[in-house]
């Protein structure tokens, strides 16, 4: 390498844009990909392109998937009467890793942040209400982040779901307030699910 | 996300193969790339593909480049009479970052490791000797790692370069600047004592 110009320089730039990757990590990764037969770089490029081209929101729950309806929504063993409302697809992944939830999800696509211009119309509240009103949903668990904006988002969800016939609960405050849900470990998530209470 | 199958699962697998990237980092990066408009994933894919397709060893010094002759070898301001012999292209990048060397490089492509089957024919000793014998090289600095295998590699290089007409030197051994003396091991202290200079 030596010169940060040209195609290697461009790869370093792109790698350094990734979260948690600084210039030094980018260089280590680039040299790893440059060593040997390059098939690793090609496979990663193909995987990225496939994701960029084919991943989109699930028609039902809005988590990201390369199918029309995601694996979870199409799994007949999941309890379709139990809906866990989360902010992002990453939260779905966290719950799935914890392994303690066997219902379905609904991904809002973020949290309400009026000061940043994120109003209810930017999130998937309308499809959520439609989904619950279609019937068959016994309980909606609001699993937004334990933060001011997350709480506000849960409050709004509880409001639009009132009168829908489903019980609305929220996660127990076993989670440390102020931290992002992404940082919660499996045990925290499991505790929070088990301790959920009426909203 | 939610399901680690499909194209997202493949991306997670490929990311987790990178050095310093565990499953959690892979997930954070994947979700970062999935958020928004996907142009980041596409640009990274393009950069990887360009590197995989176009990067190869410099014809002169064997560092990696997307040119026939690398930026450093083709820079007329560099001192072509001074050759720094390193193990890998990454070492070239380290020296360039340090900014204190204005000669040219020669990348061996690794270090001798007879037990792992890495003999002299697997490294670029022959082109190194050719290059020095072509003339114009005043000094060859052996900058291999200060390890058993690095030292063995330097010893071999010094041997094949003897009689080439160029002076052969190696990097100084001593205390690592910036670190506390408490952290120095016996070998560092011995090297520092043996290499001591007038104040």
Tab-separated table of N, CA, C and O in Angstrom, chain A residues 95-144:
chain	number	residue	atom	x	y	z
A	95	UNK	N	-33.945	-8.802	20.528
A	95	UNK	CA	-34.936	-9.679	21.169
A	95	UNK	C	-34.757	-11.123	20.695
A	95	UNK	O	-34.849	-12.057	21.483
A	96	UNK	N	-34.498	-11.283	19.406
A	96	UNK	CA	-34.329	-12.637	18.877
A	96	UNK	C	-33.116	-13.313	19.489
A	96	UNK	O	-33.126	-14.509	19.749
A	97	UNK	N	-32.071	-12.542	19.713
A	97	UNK	CA	-30.891	-13.119	20.343
A	97	UNK	C	-31.178	-13.523	21.777
A	97	UNK	O	-30.705	-14.544	22.254
A	98	UNK	N	-31.980	-12.683	22.476
A	98	UNK	CA	-32.347	-13.007	23.856
A	98	UNK	C	-33.158	-14.305	23.868
A	98	UNK	O	-33.056	-15.096	24.801
A	99	UNK	N	-33.976	-14.508	22.841
A	99	UNK	CA	-34.683	-15.781	22.671
A	99	UNK	C	-35.875	-15.971	23.583
A	99	UNK	O	-36.433	-17.063	23.655
A	100	UNK	N	-36.309	-14.913	24.289
A	100	UNK	CA	-37.385	-15.088	25.269
A	100	UNK	C	-38.743	-14.616	24.757
A	100	UNK	O	-39.717	-14.621	25.497
A	101	UNK	N	-38.822	-14.202	23.523
A	101	UNK	CA	-40.092	-13.711	22.980
A	101	UNK	C	-40.503	-14.570	21.798
A	101	UNK	O	-39.722	-14.775	20.868
A	102	UNK	N	-41.737	-15.080	21.832
A	102	UNK	CA	-42.173	-15.976	20.765
A	102	UNK	C	-43.351	-15.388	19.981
A	102	UNK	O	-44.036	-16.100	19.250
A	103	UNK	N	-43.631	-14.100	20.198
A	103	UNK	CA	-44.698	-13.459	19.431
A	103	UNK	C	-44.143	-12.850	18.157
A	103	UNK	O	-43.089	-13.257	17.657
A	104	UNK	N	-44.845	-11.869	17.609
A	104	UNK	CA	-44.398	-11.165	16.404
A	104	UNK	C	-43.974	-9.739	16.781
A	104	UNK	O	-44.196	-9.300	17.898
A	105	UNK	N	-43.383	-9.051	15.813
A	105	UNK	CA	-42.891	-7.698	16.063
A	105	UNK	C	-43.636	-6.676	15.196
A	105	UNK	O	-44.276	-7.033	14.200
A	106	UNK	N	-43.493	-5.440	15.592
A	106	UNK	CA	-43.868	-4.341	14.702
A	106	UNK	C	-42.790	-3.264	14.840
A	106	UNK	O	-42.549	-2.767	15.943
A	107	UNK	N	-42.141	-2.946	13.728
A	107	UNK	CA	-41.037	-1.986	13.749
A	107	UNK	C	-41.547	-0.598	13.371
A	107	UNK	O	-42.040	-0.396	12.248
A	108	UNK	N	-41.420	0.332	14.287
A	108	UNK	CA	-41.927	1.687	14.050
A	108	UNK	C	-41.055	2.456	13.055
A	108	UNK	O	-41.528	3.360	12.379
A	109	UNK	N	-39.792	2.119	13.011
A	109	UNK	CA	-38.883	2.831	12.113
A	109	UNK	C	-38.213	4.012	12.779
A	109	UNK	O	-37.649	4.879	12.105
A	110	UNK	N	-38.225	4.046	14.112
A	110	UNK	CA	-37.590	5.141	14.837
A	110	UNK	C	-38.432	5.507	16.046
A	110	UNK	O	-39.264	4.716	16.484
A	111	UNK	N	-38.164	6.689	16.573
A	111	UNK	CA	-38.994	7.165	17.685
A	111	UNK	C	-39.402	8.594	17.402
A	111	UNK	O	-38.737	9.298	16.631
A	112	UNK	N	-40.490	9.011	18.016
A	112	UNK	CA	-40.965	10.375	17.819
A	112	UNK	C	-39.917	11.358	18.330
A	112	UNK	O	-39.393	11.194	19.443
A	113	UNK	N	-39.610	12.351	17.513
A	113	UNK	CA	-38.652	13.379	17.905
A	113	UNK	C	-39.085	14.675	17.238
A	113	UNK	O	-38.544	15.066	16.199
A	114	UNK	N	-40.084	15.319	17.820
A	114	UNK	CA	-40.668	16.512	17.185
A	114	UNK	C	-39.626	17.570	16.861
A	114	UNK	O	-39.697	18.214	15.809
A	115	UNK	N	-38.632	17.715	17.728
A	115	UNK	CA	-37.622	18.759	17.489
A	115	UNK	C	-36.771	18.447	16.269
A	115	UNK	O	-36.204	19.330	15.644
A	116	UNK	N	-36.657	17.146	15.933
A	116	UNK	CA	-35.901	16.760	14.743
A	116	UNK	C	-36.828	16.543	13.550
A	116	UNK	O	-36.413	16.000	12.525
A	117	UNK	N	-38.081	16.911	13.714
A	117	UNK	CA	-39.025	16.777	12.608
A	117	UNK	C	-39.537	15.363	12.403
A	117	UNK	O	-40.088	15.050	11.350
A	118	UNK	N	-39.345	14.466	13.396
A	118	UNK	CA	-39.884	13.109	13.258
A	118	UNK	C	-41.238	13.061	13.954
A	118	UNK	O	-41.330	12.897	15.180
A	119	UNK	N	-42.285	13.242	13.173
A	119	UNK	CA	-43.646	13.187	13.689
A	119	UNK	C	-44.235	11.801	13.470
A	119	UNK	O	-43.591	10.937	12.875
A	120	UNK	N	-45.463	11.555	13.926
A	120	UNK	CA	-46.111	10.241	13.819
A	120	UNK	C	-46.208	9.721	12.394
A	120	UNK	O	-46.139	8.514	12.168
A	121	UNK	N	-46.324	10.633	11.414
A	121	UNK	CA	-46.475	10.205	10.021
A	121	UNK	C	-45.191	9.612	9.455
A	121	UNK	O	-45.202	8.926	8.445
A	122	UNK	N	-44.062	9.859	10.114
A	122	UNK	CA	-42.783	9.303	9.653
A	122	UNK	C	-42.585	7.875	10.166
A	122	UNK	O	-41.703	7.172	9.703
A	123	UNK	N	-43.374	7.481	11.143
A	123	UNK	CA	-43.244	6.140	11.715
A	123	UNK	C	-44.452	5.294	11.285
A	123	UNK	O	-45.386	5.794	10.669
A	124	UNK	N	-44.410	3.989	11.602
A	124	UNK	CA	-45.446	3.069	11.091
A	124	UNK	C	-46.591	2.878	12.084
A	124	UNK	O	-47.056	1.752	12.297
A	125	UNK	N	-47.070	3.982	12.664
A	125	UNK	CA	-48.200	3.873	13.592
A	125	UNK	C	-49.480	3.442	12.863
A	125	UNK	O	-50.236	2.601	13.355
A	126	UNK	N	-49.730	4.030	11.692
A	126	UNK	CA	-50.965	3.720	10.963
A	126	UNK	C	-51.048	2.227	10.621
A	126	UNK	O	-52.073	1.589	10.917
A	127	UNK	N	-49.983	1.639	10.028
A	127	UNK	CA	-50.052	0.191	9.780
A	127	UNK	C	-50.171	-0.628	11.068
A	127	UNK	O	-50.788	-1.687	11.060
A	128	UNK	N	-49.617	-0.114	12.167
A	128	UNK	CA	-49.735	-0.824	13.445
A	128	UNK	C	-51.198	-0.891	13.874
A	128	UNK	O	-51.714	-1.956	14.239
A	129	UNK	N	-51.856	0.261	13.802
A	129	UNK	CA	-53.266	0.310	14.206
A	129	UNK	C	-54.099	-0.585	13.283
A	129	UNK	O	-54.933	-1.375	13.751
A	130	UNK	N	-53.849	-0.508	11.984
A	130	UNK	CA	-54.559	-1.379	11.029
A	130	UNK	C	-54.391	-2.844	11.408
A	130	UNK	O	-55.360	-3.611	11.398
A	131	UNK	N	-53.149	-3.189	11.722
A	131	UNK	CA	-52.816	-4.580	12.020
A	131	UNK	C	-53.567	-5.071	13.256
A	131	UNK	O	-54.103	-6.174	13.266
A	132	UNK	N	-53.616	-4.225	14.275
A	132	UNK	CA	-54.296	-4.607	15.517
A	132	UNK	C	-55.805	-4.655	15.291
A	132	UNK	O	-56.490	-5.562	15.758
A	133	UNK	N	-56.305	-3.697	14.529
A	133	UNK	CA	-57.761	-3.635	14.285
A	133	UNK	C	-58.248	-4.794	13.438
A	133	UNK	O	-59.420	-5.171	13.494
A	134	UNK	N	-57.347	-5.361	12.614
A	134	UNK	CA	-57.699	-6.533	11.814
A	134	UNK	C	-58.116	-7.690	12.733
A	134	UNK	O	-58.744	-8.641	12.304
A	135	UNK	N	-57.723	-7.607	13.994
A	135	UNK	CA	-58.129	-8.609	14.982
A	135	UNK	C	-57.098	-9.680	15.200
A	135	UNK	O	-56.124	-9.796	14.461
A	136	UNK	N	-57.303	-10.471	16.237
A	136	UNK	CA	-56.400	-11.578	16.531
A	136	UNK	C	-55.223	-11.179	17.396
A	136	UNK	O	-54.425	-12.026	17.796
A	137	UNK	N	-55.087	-9.894	17.688
A	137	UNK	CA	-53.988	-9.459	18.553
A	137	UNK	C	-54.522	-9.285	19.979
A	137	UNK	O	-55.403	-8.461	20.228
A	138	UNK	N	-53.965	-10.080	20.875
A	138	UNK	CA	-54.429	-10.077	22.267
A	138	UNK	C	-53.707	-8.984	23.064
A	138	UNK	O	-54.294	-8.315	23.906
A	139	UNK	N	-52.425	-8.824	22.782
A	139	UNK	CA	-51.617	-7.895	23.580
A	139	UNK	C	-50.565	-7.219	22.708
A	139	UNK	O	-49.912	-7.866	21.882
A	140	UNK	N	-50.405	-5.932	22.918
A	140	UNK	CA	-49.338	-5.175	22.250
A	140	UNK	C	-48.345	-4.727	23.326
A	140	UNK	O	-48.706	-3.998	24.246
A	141	UNK	N	-47.117	-5.197	23.206
A	141	UNK	CA	-46.078	-4.825	24.168
A	141	UNK	C	-45.278	-3.665	23.583
A	141	UNK	O	-44.671	-3.806	22.523
A	142	UNK	N	-45.278	-2.536	24.252
A	142	UNK	CA	-44.518	-1.386	23.754
A	142	UNK	C	-43.084	-1.515	24.263
A	142	UNK	O	-42.831	-1.440	25.470
A	143	UNK	N	-42.177	-1.743	23.335
A	143	UNK	CA	-40.776	-2.010	23.698
A	143	UNK	C	-39.859	-0.947	23.128
A	143	UNK	O	-38.829	-1.229	22.518
A	144	UNK	N	-40.241	0.314	23.332
A	144	UNK	CA	-39.391	1.415	22.876
A	144	UNK	C	-38.278	1.632	23.899
A	144	UNK	O	-38.310	1.091	25.000
